[in-house]
Amino acid sequence: MGKLYDELSEDYRIKEGLKTCINCGTCTAICPAAEFYRYDPRKIVDTVQRKDDAEIEALLKSDTIWYCGECMSCVTRCPRKNGAGLVIMALRNLSIKKGYFTESEKGRQIYPLTKALNGNVLNLGYCVHPLTFSYSDHPESGPVFEWVLKNKEEVYGRLGANYRKEGPGALRRIPQEDLDELKAIYDVTGGTERLELVEKYSHAKAEEMGMTDEEYLKYTFEYCSDKHFNNEG
Amino acid sequence: MKDNIVIVGGGIAGMEAARQLLLLGYKPILVEKSDHLGGHVADWHCLFPDMTPAQQVVKDLTEQIKDANIFLETEVSFINKMKMGYNVMFSNGVNVICKAILLATGFDLFDASKKEEYGYGIYDQVMTNKDLEHWFNTGDDKRITGKDIKKIGFVHCVGSRDVKAGNQQCSKVCCITAIKQAMEMKERFPDAEVYCFYMDLRLFGKKYEDFYIKAQMESGVHFIRGRVSEVSENLQGQVIVKTEDTLSGKPAKITLDLLVLMAGIVCNREAVQTASMVQVPIDSDGFLKSRDNILNIIETDSKGVFLAGTATGAKTIPETAAEARAVALAIHNYLVSQQ
Amino acid sequence: MMEFGFSISPSSTMNLDKVDFSLYERLCEIEPDAKKCMACGSCSATCTAGQWTGMSVRKVLLDIQRGKEAEAARLLKGCMLCGKCTMVCPRGINTRHLILSLCRIYGEDEK
Amino acid sequence: MIYQGKQKIWSDYQKEIPDNHWFYVRSCIRQSFFPASERYFMKICRDLLGKDIYETEHHTTCGGIAYHSDTIPQETAMTIVARQFALMKEAGYKNLVTSCITSFGNYTEILETWREFPELEARIRENLWKACRREFDKPEYLAHASDLVYKFRHEIASKAKYNLVDHMTGEPLRVVEHIGCHYSKMFPHKGVGGAEYPCVLSGMVDSWGGQVIDYPERRHCCGFGFRQYLVKANRGYSIANTHKKFESMEPYHPDMIITNCPGCPYFLDRWQYVISEMEGKTYGRNGYGIPVFTYEEVAGLVLGFDPWDLGLQLHQVAVEPLLEKMGIPYNPKTKYLGLNGKEIMKPGLPTVLKCC
């Protein structure tokens, strides 16, 4: 048993999600990611349960652990009450803590994700918000949403949202004291530390790749090599 | 006049034990809750490894125990412990004082509808191993009769080796049953492709491996290593099966005209109640608890109470019969020791 | 048409409804023992070439059973025909002979 | 397909849902993309059914999307949720209802994890006290808002102005139901009807006159996948999943789709648009798409609320053909108006997908 495995096994998601795997493949059979990526959750769970640190370290540095969509469909079906999705969450957590996530293309995406989502949470009180949802980043949201974003006050106002105003209601302005509480929670629970860590490792990787932070942000958000797919079958 | 012995259960274990006890000069009382002897085997068509007709086995045993006191459609209502034995009350009103009780209560076939994702009782073309044997026997099943069957699947481990389904034990006989039934279907539908979806092939018994090779060589059964994860139905009423082909490491799907679920062996739920009347507890595997699981599997910690057959776990017919013979001797020795 | 910056990912699910068994059937005609394989992996474990080339008789057979002829051919190129696999096969399959038969089929197809 | 078989399973998954007094928490995605759905949930529960649904301005996200995108530690997510529990306690409520399925799954999982590991719950109590000087009680009952609408489905049916039927032929509409993955896949017993054949939406469809379609990829995820949609580079995964579902349901010719997760209706709607742009393919009749609704929107339509008050103009797939089929009147001129009937510009049109 190795140090990385020990650290992993302290994660409650490993305690809940990894009992004993018998390699039956029920998880992979219905995994959306296994269909569309070079990905097999069964093999990941099996690798973790082998407790070999070198193999686990390779996993933490690989693209493989970033393919899962955390839909948790695997949890429903496993005959041994494992949760491959939970194991993945623990692996990702450790990959970030160790700074290994910058070693893979998909892992590096933690940078734009962390910035966007936590920026929203800490500034607006919600993970997703029309104020920061730009049409140019989301052309798939369609002409109708381009229209909504251009007319936020009008459209949300007509639909009875309390858009950016005080008091309860959809899309209200969250009082500053509540946002301060969220920040305090981040500070106390390691959330802030996590943001700083992602910033630090990503900055170093950007430098290594010869990019500014802004270029790296855009690159990690948009770049997709074709090595992730597998359509030979 | 020899001592009374009550045998609960008229399946293979109960019948074979009764036969041996008759040979030893006893006149056992056998109670069976259903209206016929033979237990699950009576519902089967042919038996591995030599395709012996199941009806013949039941018939032979039935003929040889006709001197026993047999009560069909009868259950044990209650059992009182007495100083020298037990007072057993049956549901037909008969009351028996006996020195030995044999619990040959057998198993329940796992209720396949509990594996909800396999759609038994929901999707039209899904059946169980037992349903298929019924079709072999009667030719009557709307899932097969008159249908153009081109692709057939067999799902191993349905309600076996499954913590979520409440039974983590291997049911032992399903692998070989699946292969047997796959070959029987291939005989009846020579043009059909037949698939077995398995996790491990546990072919431990006499000539089982021969069956496996025969299924590969002669019947051309396709063996796919992967537990079936989900079954659904398409517009044509066929079933779509999803599994991982774990040897290829790829999710796989296939459309089938018929899907047969190998429902496993779980402890007879009513037997648990009967066993509790004579203080026989349940072992950690969900089956009745033996004194120990090495040399005394047919004995219990309750004096004069014995076990045989699948009451203590999944077994084949020969294993059950062997246990039944052993238990007859054990009961005889016990009764002699009590005199 | 709009440009979105991504396209629909291809599915890698193996559709067993569409597997072409013809090569497997041709092989079984001349090498009936091919059907006997139980995927135990003894051949792969003992294969010297496999360590560097990924060659594995088990995988070749599996690929042929799943209709992946090109993949099987790619693996076969790594074989040195040393025959160690034949010595270890618990089902007594003459794997070396089987490989040669396969090569012959591929050779015929190339003509 | 044997309907009775499903009924048998449903009877095993009956969820206890209290009749009244709920503390409501909003959804990041629903309020952004379907703001009127949250409004009409409140309106239906409060005004029509006389229920007490309480909302405080001080509540926030549960952090679920940030958590499932792996950008915050588990303890951060748990403490944010603990704060919501504290707000509920301070407001004097014991039942918590969430607008979001990710939230519902998140809350459910956190409560289960705390039950299994009480030391973790103790640590979160400490965290919350340190950060916010608040204390919490765990909710006695946890429900998703669709559970409540399911519970009140017969009352809604009794007040219905329209049914899910073709008003010309009297034939029931063919309805696809799509359940959010985090509703019951992790904890089947926490969802109405379980994980394999949930009846929270099909129950609504049944009571409102529609016919539920069961197609092969019914249980498959819409493809959101958190990071798989949020990062542009990964969206091929996201759309591929929706594509797979539509290819599977296409032969059944569904009239509409009903969903209970806030994200799924957005993806099932927008990916139809993108597929039409990429491949030229549409899944509805005559070049239209298959309209996708939230359950609040469907309840609102059945109860006779104005389609544009329900926010159906925020869908990319046109709803008008369905409204016509159901015999629901609508005014095309008021569809894209702003606040207080103000004329504002109209949205652009897709290249392929037919819109009104």
mmCIF file of N, CA and C in Angstrom, chain A residues 1-97:
data_model
loop_
_atom_site.group_PDB
_atom_site.id
_atom_site.type_symbol
_atom_site.label_atom_id
_atom_site.label_comp_id
_atom_site.label_asym_id
_atom_site.label_seq_id
_atom_site.Cartn_x
_atom_site.Cartn_y
_atom_site.Cartn_z
ATOM 1 N N MET A 1 0.847 -1.197 0.000
ATOM 2 C CA MET A 1 0.000 0.000 0.000
ATOM 3 C C MET A 1 0.880 1.243 0.000
ATOM 4 N N GLY A 2 0.520 2.196 -0.845
ATOM 5 C CA GLY A 2 1.395 3.350 -0.979
ATOM 6 C C GLY A 2 0.813 4.606 -0.373
ATOM 7 N N LYS A 3 1.617 5.641 -0.401
ATOM 8 C CA LYS A 3 1.220 6.912 0.209
ATOM 9 C C LYS A 3 0.036 7.555 -0.519
ATOM 10 N N LEU A 4 0.074 7.514 -1.847
ATOM 11 C CA LEU A 4 -1.033 8.121 -2.592
ATOM 12 C C LEU A 4 -2.328 7.392 -2.289
ATOM 13 N N TYR A 5 -2.250 6.069 -2.237
ATOM 14 C CA TYR A 5 -3.453 5.308 -1.923
ATOM 15 C C TYR A 5 -3.962 5.668 -0.527
ATOM 16 N N ASP A 6 -3.023 5.776 0.419
ATOM 17 C CA ASP A 6 -3.425 6.149 1.783
ATOM 18 C C ASP A 6 -4.159 7.481 1.790
ATOM 19 N N GLU A 7 -3.601 8.419 1.047
ATOM 20 C CA GLU A 7 -4.213 9.746 1.011
ATOM 21 C C GLU A 7 -5.604 9.690 0.362
ATOM 22 N N LEU A 8 -5.675 8.891 -0.703
ATOM 23 C CA LEU A 8 -6.971 8.712 -1.374
ATOM 24 C C LEU A 8 -8.004 8.114 -0.434
ATOM 25 N N SER A 9 -7.565 7.117 0.331
ATOM 26 C CA SER A 9 -8.525 6.369 1.136
ATOM 27 C C SER A 9 -9.070 7.187 2.305
ATOM 28 N N GLU A 10 -8.451 8.341 2.546
ATOM 29 C CA GLU A 10 -9.023 9.224 3.568
ATOM 30 C C GLU A 10 -10.231 9.996 3.041
ATOM 31 N N ASP A 11 -10.357 10.041 1.739
ATOM 32 C CA ASP A 11 -11.474 10.766 1.120
ATOM 33 C C ASP A 11 -12.774 9.987 1.369
ATOM 34 N N TYR A 12 -13.794 10.705 1.861
ATOM 35 C CA TYR A 12 -15.059 10.022 2.163
ATOM 36 C C TYR A 12 -15.683 9.414 0.923
ATOM 37 N N ARG A 13 -15.346 9.962 -0.242
ATOM 38 C CA ARG A 13 -15.932 9.419 -1.466
ATOM 39 C C ARG A 13 -15.307 8.069 -1.820
ATOM 40 N N ILE A 14 -14.095 7.837 -1.345
ATOM 41 C CA ILE A 14 -13.501 6.514 -1.507
ATOM 42 C C ILE A 14 -14.128 5.562 -0.479
ATOM 43 N N LYS A 15 -14.304 6.078 0.722
ATOM 44 C CA LYS A 15 -14.920 5.226 1.749
ATOM 45 C C LYS A 15 -16.306 4.763 1.306
ATOM 46 N N GLU A 16 -17.028 5.661 0.619
ATOM 47 C CA GLU A 16 -18.373 5.301 0.177
ATOM 48 C C GLU A 16 -18.373 4.585 -1.172
ATOM 49 N N GLY A 17 -17.407 4.926 -1.998
ATOM 50 C CA GLY A 17 -17.500 4.493 -3.391
ATOM 51 C C GLY A 17 -16.628 3.312 -3.770
ATOM 52 N N LEU A 18 -15.758 2.877 -2.883
ATOM 53 C CA LEU A 18 -14.892 1.756 -3.255
ATOM 54 C C LEU A 18 -14.908 0.686 -2.176
ATOM 55 N N LYS A 19 -15.703 -0.341 -2.414
ATOM 56 C CA LYS A 19 -15.700 -1.494 -1.529
ATOM 57 C C LYS A 19 -14.763 -2.516 -2.172
ATOM 58 N N THR A 20 -15.341 -3.429 -2.929
ATOM 59 C CA THR A 20 -14.494 -4.362 -3.668
ATOM 60 C C THR A 20 -15.056 -4.488 -5.069
ATOM 61 N N CYS A 21 -14.201 -4.305 -6.043
ATOM 62 C CA CYS A 21 -14.638 -4.361 -7.445
ATOM 63 C C CYS A 21 -14.357 -5.752 -7.994
ATOM 64 N N ILE A 22 -15.326 -6.317 -8.731
ATOM 65 C CA ILE A 22 -15.113 -7.637 -9.324
ATOM 66 C C ILE A 22 -14.976 -7.551 -10.840
ATOM 67 N N ASN A 23 -14.726 -6.349 -11.346
ATOM 68 C CA ASN A 23 -14.466 -6.195 -12.781
ATOM 69 C C ASN A 23 -15.574 -6.722 -13.681
ATOM 70 N N CYS A 24 -16.811 -6.523 -13.272
ATOM 71 C CA CYS A 24 -17.906 -7.093 -14.069
ATOM 72 C C CYS A 24 -18.288 -6.203 -15.233
ATOM 73 N N GLY A 25 -17.993 -4.888 -15.108
ATOM 74 C CA GLY A 25 -18.252 -3.997 -16.238
ATOM 75 C C GLY A 25 -19.638 -3.393 -16.289
ATOM 76 N N THR A 26 -20.462 -3.576 -15.259
ATOM 77 C CA THR A 26 -21.805 -2.948 -15.295
ATOM 78 C C THR A 26 -21.698 -1.433 -15.385
ATOM 79 N N CYS A 27 -20.676 -0.862 -14.747
ATOM 80 C CA CYS A 27 -20.504 0.598 -14.776
ATOM 81 C C CYS A 27 -20.185 1.067 -16.186
ATOM 82 N N THR A 28 -19.228 0.427 -16.813
ATOM 83 C CA THR A 28 -18.802 0.837 -18.153
ATOM 84 C C THR A 28 -19.924 0.659 -19.172
ATOM 85 N N ALA A 29 -20.727 -0.387 -18.958
ATOM 86 C CA ALA A 29 -21.773 -0.697 -19.931
ATOM 87 C C ALA A 29 -22.721 0.468 -20.160
ATOM 88 N N ILE A 30 -23.016 1.248 -19.118
ATOM 89 C CA ILE A 30 -23.998 2.319 -19.284
ATOM 90 C C ILE A 30 -23.361 3.692 -19.083
ATOM 91 N N CYS A 31 -22.044 3.745 -18.983
ATOM 92 C CA CYS A 31 -21.371 5.018 -18.729
ATOM 93 C C CYS A 31 -21.389 5.886 -19.987
ATOM 94 N N PRO A 32 -21.971 7.086 -19.916
ATOM 95 C CA PRO A 32 -21.982 7.953 -21.104
ATOM 96 C C PRO A 32 -20.566 8.291 -21.566
ATOM 97 N N ALA A 33 -19.652 8.447 -20.612
ATOM 98 C CA ALA A 33 -18.286 8.817 -20.987
ATOM 99 C C ALA A 33 -17.556 7.652 -21.654
ATOM 100 N N ALA A 34 -17.858 6.425 -21.230
ATOM 101 C CA ALA A 34 -17.201 5.264 -21.834
ATOM 102 C C ALA A 34 -17.587 5.122 -23.293
ATOM 103 N N GLU A 35 -18.767 5.631 -23.622
ATOM 104 C CA GLU A 35 -19.183 5.548 -25.020
ATOM 105 C C GLU A 35 -18.476 6.597 -25.882
ATOM 106 N N PHE A 36 -18.251 7.782 -25.313
ATOM 107 C CA PHE A 36 -17.772 8.864 -26.165
ATOM 108 C C PHE A 36 -16.306 9.252 -25.938
ATOM 109 N N TYR A 37 -15.666 8.627 -24.991
ATOM 110 C CA TYR A 37 -14.238 8.878 -24.781
ATOM 111 C C TYR A 37 -13.482 7.544 -24.722
ATOM 112 N N ARG A 38 -12.175 7.625 -24.763
ATOM 113 C CA ARG A 38 -11.356 6.431 -24.507
ATOM 114 C C ARG A 38 -11.320 6.226 -23.007
ATOM 115 N N TYR A 39 -12.336 5.617 -22.490
ATOM 116 C CA TYR A 39 -12.536 5.648 -21.050
ATOM 117 C C TYR A 39 -13.239 4.380 -20.598
ATOM 118 N N ASP A 40 -12.785 3.821 -19.497
ATOM 119 C CA ASP A 40 -13.384 2.616 -18.948
ATOM 120 C C ASP A 40 -13.355 2.713 -17.414
ATOM 121 N N PRO A 41 -14.460 3.131 -16.799
ATOM 122 C CA PRO A 41 -14.455 3.336 -15.351
ATOM 123 C C PRO A 41 -14.069 2.068 -14.578
ATOM 124 N N ARG A 42 -14.439 0.913 -15.124
ATOM 125 C CA ARG A 42 -14.075 -0.346 -14.464
ATOM 126 C C ARG A 42 -12.567 -0.421 -14.249
ATOM 127 N N LYS A 43 -11.819 -0.055 -15.282
ATOM 128 C CA LYS A 43 -10.362 -0.171 -15.173
ATOM 129 C C LYS A 43 -9.810 0.816 -14.155
ATOM 130 N N ILE A 44 -10.451 1.979 -14.051
ATOM 131 C CA ILE A 44 -9.965 2.963 -13.083
ATOM 132 C C ILE A 44 -10.173 2.455 -11.661
ATOM 133 N N VAL A 45 -11.370 1.942 -11.392
ATOM 134 C CA VAL A 45 -11.650 1.420 -10.058
ATOM 135 C C VAL A 45 -10.691 0.267 -9.751
ATOM 136 N N ASP A 46 -10.450 -0.562 -10.750
ATOM 137 C CA ASP A 46 -9.550 -1.693 -10.542
ATOM 138 C C ASP A 46 -8.122 -1.217 -10.268
ATOM 139 N N THR A 47 -7.699 -0.192 -10.976
ATOM 140 C CA THR A 47 -6.355 0.355 -10.746
ATOM 141 C C THR A 47 -6.239 0.870 -9.307
ATOM 142 N N VAL A 48 -7.251 1.602 -8.861
ATOM 143 C CA VAL A 48 -7.196 2.144 -7.503
ATOM 144 C C VAL A 48 -7.165 1.013 -6.477
ATOM 145 N N GLN A 49 -7.968 -0.006 -6.696
ATOM 146 C CA GLN A 49 -8.006 -1.071 -5.685
ATOM 147 C C GLN A 49 -6.744 -1.934 -5.704
ATOM 148 N N ARG A 50 -5.923 -1.798 -6.747
ATOM 149 C CA ARG A 50 -4.640 -2.506 -6.728
ATOM 150 C C ARG A 50 -3.631 -1.798 -5.830
ATOM 151 N N LYS A 51 -3.914 -0.544 -5.477
ATOM 152 C CA LYS A 51 -3.138 0.210 -4.484
ATOM 153 C C LYS A 51 -1.684 0.419 -4.873
ATOM 154 N N ASP A 52 -1.412 0.427 -6.151
ATOM 155 C CA ASP A 52 -0.031 0.620 -6.594
ATOM 156 C C ASP A 52 0.195 2.119 -6.842
ATOM 157 N N ASP A 53 1.089 2.705 -6.078
ATOM 158 C CA ASP A 53 1.274 4.151 -6.135
ATOM 159 C C ASP A 53 1.706 4.665 -7.497
ATOM 160 N N ALA A 54 2.580 3.907 -8.162
ATOM 161 C CA ALA A 54 3.049 4.361 -9.475
ATOM 162 C C ALA A 54 1.880 4.421 -10.453
ATOM 163 N N GLU A 55 1.022 3.399 -10.391
ATOM 164 C CA GLU A 55 -0.142 3.377 -11.284
ATOM 165 C C GLU A 55 -1.110 4.494 -10.935
ATOM 166 N N ILE A 56 -1.293 4.725 -9.628
ATOM 167 C CA ILE A 56 -2.223 5.780 -9.208
ATOM 168 C C ILE A 56 -1.680 7.148 -9.628
ATOM 169 N N GLU A 57 -0.384 7.325 -9.467
ATOM 170 C CA GLU A 57 0.193 8.612 -9.868
ATOM 171 C C GLU A 57 0.004 8.846 -11.375
ATOM 172 N N ALA A 58 0.192 7.794 -12.148
ATOM 173 C CA ALA A 58 -0.017 7.923 -13.594
ATOM 174 C C ALA A 58 -1.460 8.320 -13.895
ATOM 175 N N LEU A 59 -2.384 7.707 -13.150
ATOM 176 C CA LEU A 59 -3.803 8.068 -13.322
ATOM 177 C C LEU A 59 -4.035 9.546 -13.029
ATOM 178 N N LEU A 60 -3.459 10.006 -11.909
ATOM 179 C CA LEU A 60 -3.682 11.381 -11.472
ATOM 180 C C LEU A 60 -3.145 12.389 -12.484
ATOM 181 N N LYS A 61 -2.169 11.963 -13.260
ATOM 182 C CA LYS A 61 -1.582 12.861 -14.250
ATOM 183 C C LYS A 61 -2.202 12.685 -15.639
ATOM 184 N N SER A 62 -3.163 11.781 -15.748
ATOM 185 C CA SER A 62 -3.671 11.433 -17.080
ATOM 186 C C SER A 62 -4.962 12.173 -17.405
ATOM 187 N N ASP A 63 -5.324 12.119 -18.679
ATOM 188 C CA ASP A 63 -6.617 12.644 -19.127
ATOM 189 C C ASP A 63 -7.773 11.785 -18.626
ATOM 190 N N THR A 64 -7.464 10.489 -18.412
ATOM 191 C CA THR A 64 -8.510 9.501 -18.152
ATOM 192 C C THR A 64 -9.474 9.899 -17.056
ATOM 193 N N ILE A 65 -8.940 10.477 -15.965
ATOM 194 C CA ILE A 65 -9.831 10.728 -14.828
ATOM 195 C C ILE A 65 -10.734 11.937 -15.051
ATOM 196 N N TRP A 66 -10.545 12.641 -16.165
ATOM 197 C CA TRP A 66 -11.349 13.855 -16.384
ATOM 198 C C TRP A 66 -12.481 13.651 -17.381
ATOM 199 N N TYR A 67 -12.709 12.414 -17.823
ATOM 200 C CA TYR A 67 -13.747 12.166 -18.825
ATOM 201 C C TYR A 67 -15.140 12.001 -18.219
ATOM 202 N N CYS A 68 -15.193 11.579 -16.968
ATOM 203 C CA CYS A 68 -16.474 11.282 -16.312
ATOM 204 C C CYS A 68 -17.335 12.543 -16.227
ATOM 205 N N GLY A 69 -18.646 12.397 -16.424
ATOM 206 C CA GLY A 69 -19.567 13.531 -16.319
ATOM 207 C C GLY A 69 -20.278 13.584 -14.969
ATOM 208 N N GLU A 70 -19.886 12.709 -14.059
ATOM 209 C CA GLU A 70 -20.476 12.655 -12.706
ATOM 210 C C GLU A 70 -22.000 12.560 -12.742
ATOM 211 N N CYS A 71 -22.527 11.804 -13.701
ATOM 212 C CA CYS A 71 -23.980 11.593 -13.730
ATOM 213 C C CYS A 71 -24.378 10.545 -12.707
ATOM 214 N N MET A 72 -23.415 9.734 -12.287
ATOM 215 C CA MET A 72 -23.605 8.733 -11.245
ATOM 216 C C MET A 72 -24.523 7.570 -11.674
ATOM 217 N N SER A 73 -24.675 7.395 -12.971
ATOM 218 C CA SER A 73 -25.457 6.252 -13.451
ATOM 219 C C SER A 73 -24.824 4.938 -13.003
ATOM 220 N N CYS A 74 -23.505 4.938 -12.850
ATOM 221 C CA CYS A 74 -22.794 3.723 -12.438
ATOM 222 C C CYS A 74 -23.203 3.280 -11.040
ATOM 223 N N VAL A 75 -23.554 4.252 -10.192
ATOM 224 C CA VAL A 75 -23.881 3.933 -8.791
ATOM 225 C C VAL A 75 -25.118 3.039 -8.715
ATOM 226 N N THR A 76 -26.077 3.302 -9.599
ATOM 227 C CA THR A 76 -27.330 2.540 -9.559
ATOM 228 C C THR A 76 -27.093 1.046 -9.771
ATOM 229 N N ARG A 77 -26.149 0.717 -10.628
ATOM 230 C CA ARG A 77 -26.099 -0.651 -11.128
ATOM 231 C C ARG A 77 -25.051 -1.547 -10.488
ATOM 232 N N CYS A 78 -24.039 -0.987 -9.842
ATOM 233 C CA CYS A 78 -22.933 -1.815 -9.354
ATOM 234 C C CYS A 78 -23.423 -2.878 -8.375
ATOM 235 N N PRO A 79 -23.119 -4.155 -8.639
ATOM 236 C CA PRO A 79 -23.595 -5.211 -7.741
ATOM 237 C C PRO A 79 -22.843 -5.252 -6.413
ATOM 238 N N ARG A 80 -21.754 -4.496 -6.313
ATOM 239 C CA ARG A 80 -20.997 -4.496 -5.070
ATOM 240 C C ARG A 80 -21.102 -3.149 -4.334
ATOM 241 N N LYS A 81 -22.062 -2.349 -4.725
ATOM 242 C CA LYS A 81 -22.280 -1.045 -4.085
ATOM 243 C C LYS A 81 -21.068 -0.114 -4.165
ATOM 244 N N ASN A 82 -20.313 -0.216 -5.242
ATOM 245 C CA ASN A 82 -19.255 0.765 -5.474
ATOM 246 C C ASN A 82 -19.853 1.941 -6.238
ATOM 247 N N GLY A 83 -19.115 3.027 -6.288
ATOM 248 C CA GLY A 83 -19.516 4.147 -7.127
ATOM 249 C C GLY A 83 -18.301 4.639 -7.881
ATOM 250 N N ALA A 84 -18.185 4.220 -9.139
ATOM 251 C CA ALA A 84 -17.017 4.638 -9.917
ATOM 252 C C ALA A 84 -16.944 6.164 -9.963
ATOM 253 N N GLY A 85 -18.090 6.816 -10.081
ATOM 254 C CA GLY A 85 -18.135 8.278 -10.137
ATOM 255 C C GLY A 85 -17.564 8.913 -8.879
ATOM 256 N N LEU A 86 -17.817 8.285 -7.740
ATOM 257 C CA LEU A 86 -17.280 8.814 -6.478
ATOM 258 C C LEU A 86 -15.769 8.621 -6.413
ATOM 259 N N VAL A 87 -15.298 7.478 -6.922
ATOM 260 C CA VAL A 87 -13.857 7.226 -6.960
ATOM 261 C C VAL A 87 -13.179 8.281 -7.832
ATOM 262 N N ILE A 88 -13.809 8.579 -8.959
ATOM 263 C CA ILE A 88 -13.295 9.618 -9.862
ATOM 264 C C ILE A 88 -13.191 10.958 -9.135
ATOM 265 N N MET A 89 -14.219 11.315 -8.373
ATOM 266 C CA MET A 89 -14.206 12.605 -7.675
ATOM 267 C C MET A 89 -13.031 12.678 -6.704
ATOM 268 N N ALA A 90 -12.769 11.571 -6.037
ATOM 269 C CA ALA A 90 -11.650 11.540 -5.094
ATOM 270 C C ALA A 90 -10.324 11.642 -5.830
ATOM 271 N N LEU A 91 -10.228 10.966 -6.971
ATOM 272 C CA LEU A 91 -8.993 11.025 -7.761
ATOM 273 C C LEU A 91 -8.746 12.444 -8.263
ATOM 274 N N ARG A 92 -9.796 13.093 -8.726
ATOM 275 C CA ARG A 92 -9.659 14.464 -9.232
ATOM 276 C C ARG A 92 -9.222 15.396 -8.112
ATOM 277 N N ASN A 93 -9.842 15.205 -6.956
ATOM 278 C CA ASN A 93 -9.503 16.033 -5.796
ATOM 279 C C ASN A 93 -8.013 15.923 -5.479
ATOM 280 N N LEU A 94 -7.523 14.683 -5.500
ATOM 281 C CA LEU A 94 -6.111 14.473 -5.166
ATOM 282 C C LEU A 94 -5.205 15.005 -6.273
ATOM 283 N N SER A 95 -5.644 14.844 -7.506
ATOM 284 C CA SER A 95 -4.858 15.327 -8.635
ATOM 285 C C SER A 95 -4.662 16.840 -8.528
ATOM 286 N N ILE A 96 -5.717 17.527 -8.082
ATOM 287 C CA ILE A 96 -5.610 18.979 -7.937
ATOM 288 C C ILE A 96 -4.701 19.320 -6.750
ATOM 289 N N LYS A 97 -4.921 18.611 -5.642
ATOM 290 C CA LYS A 97 -4.119 18.899 -4.444
ATOM 291 C C LYS A 97 -2.624 18.740 -4.716
#
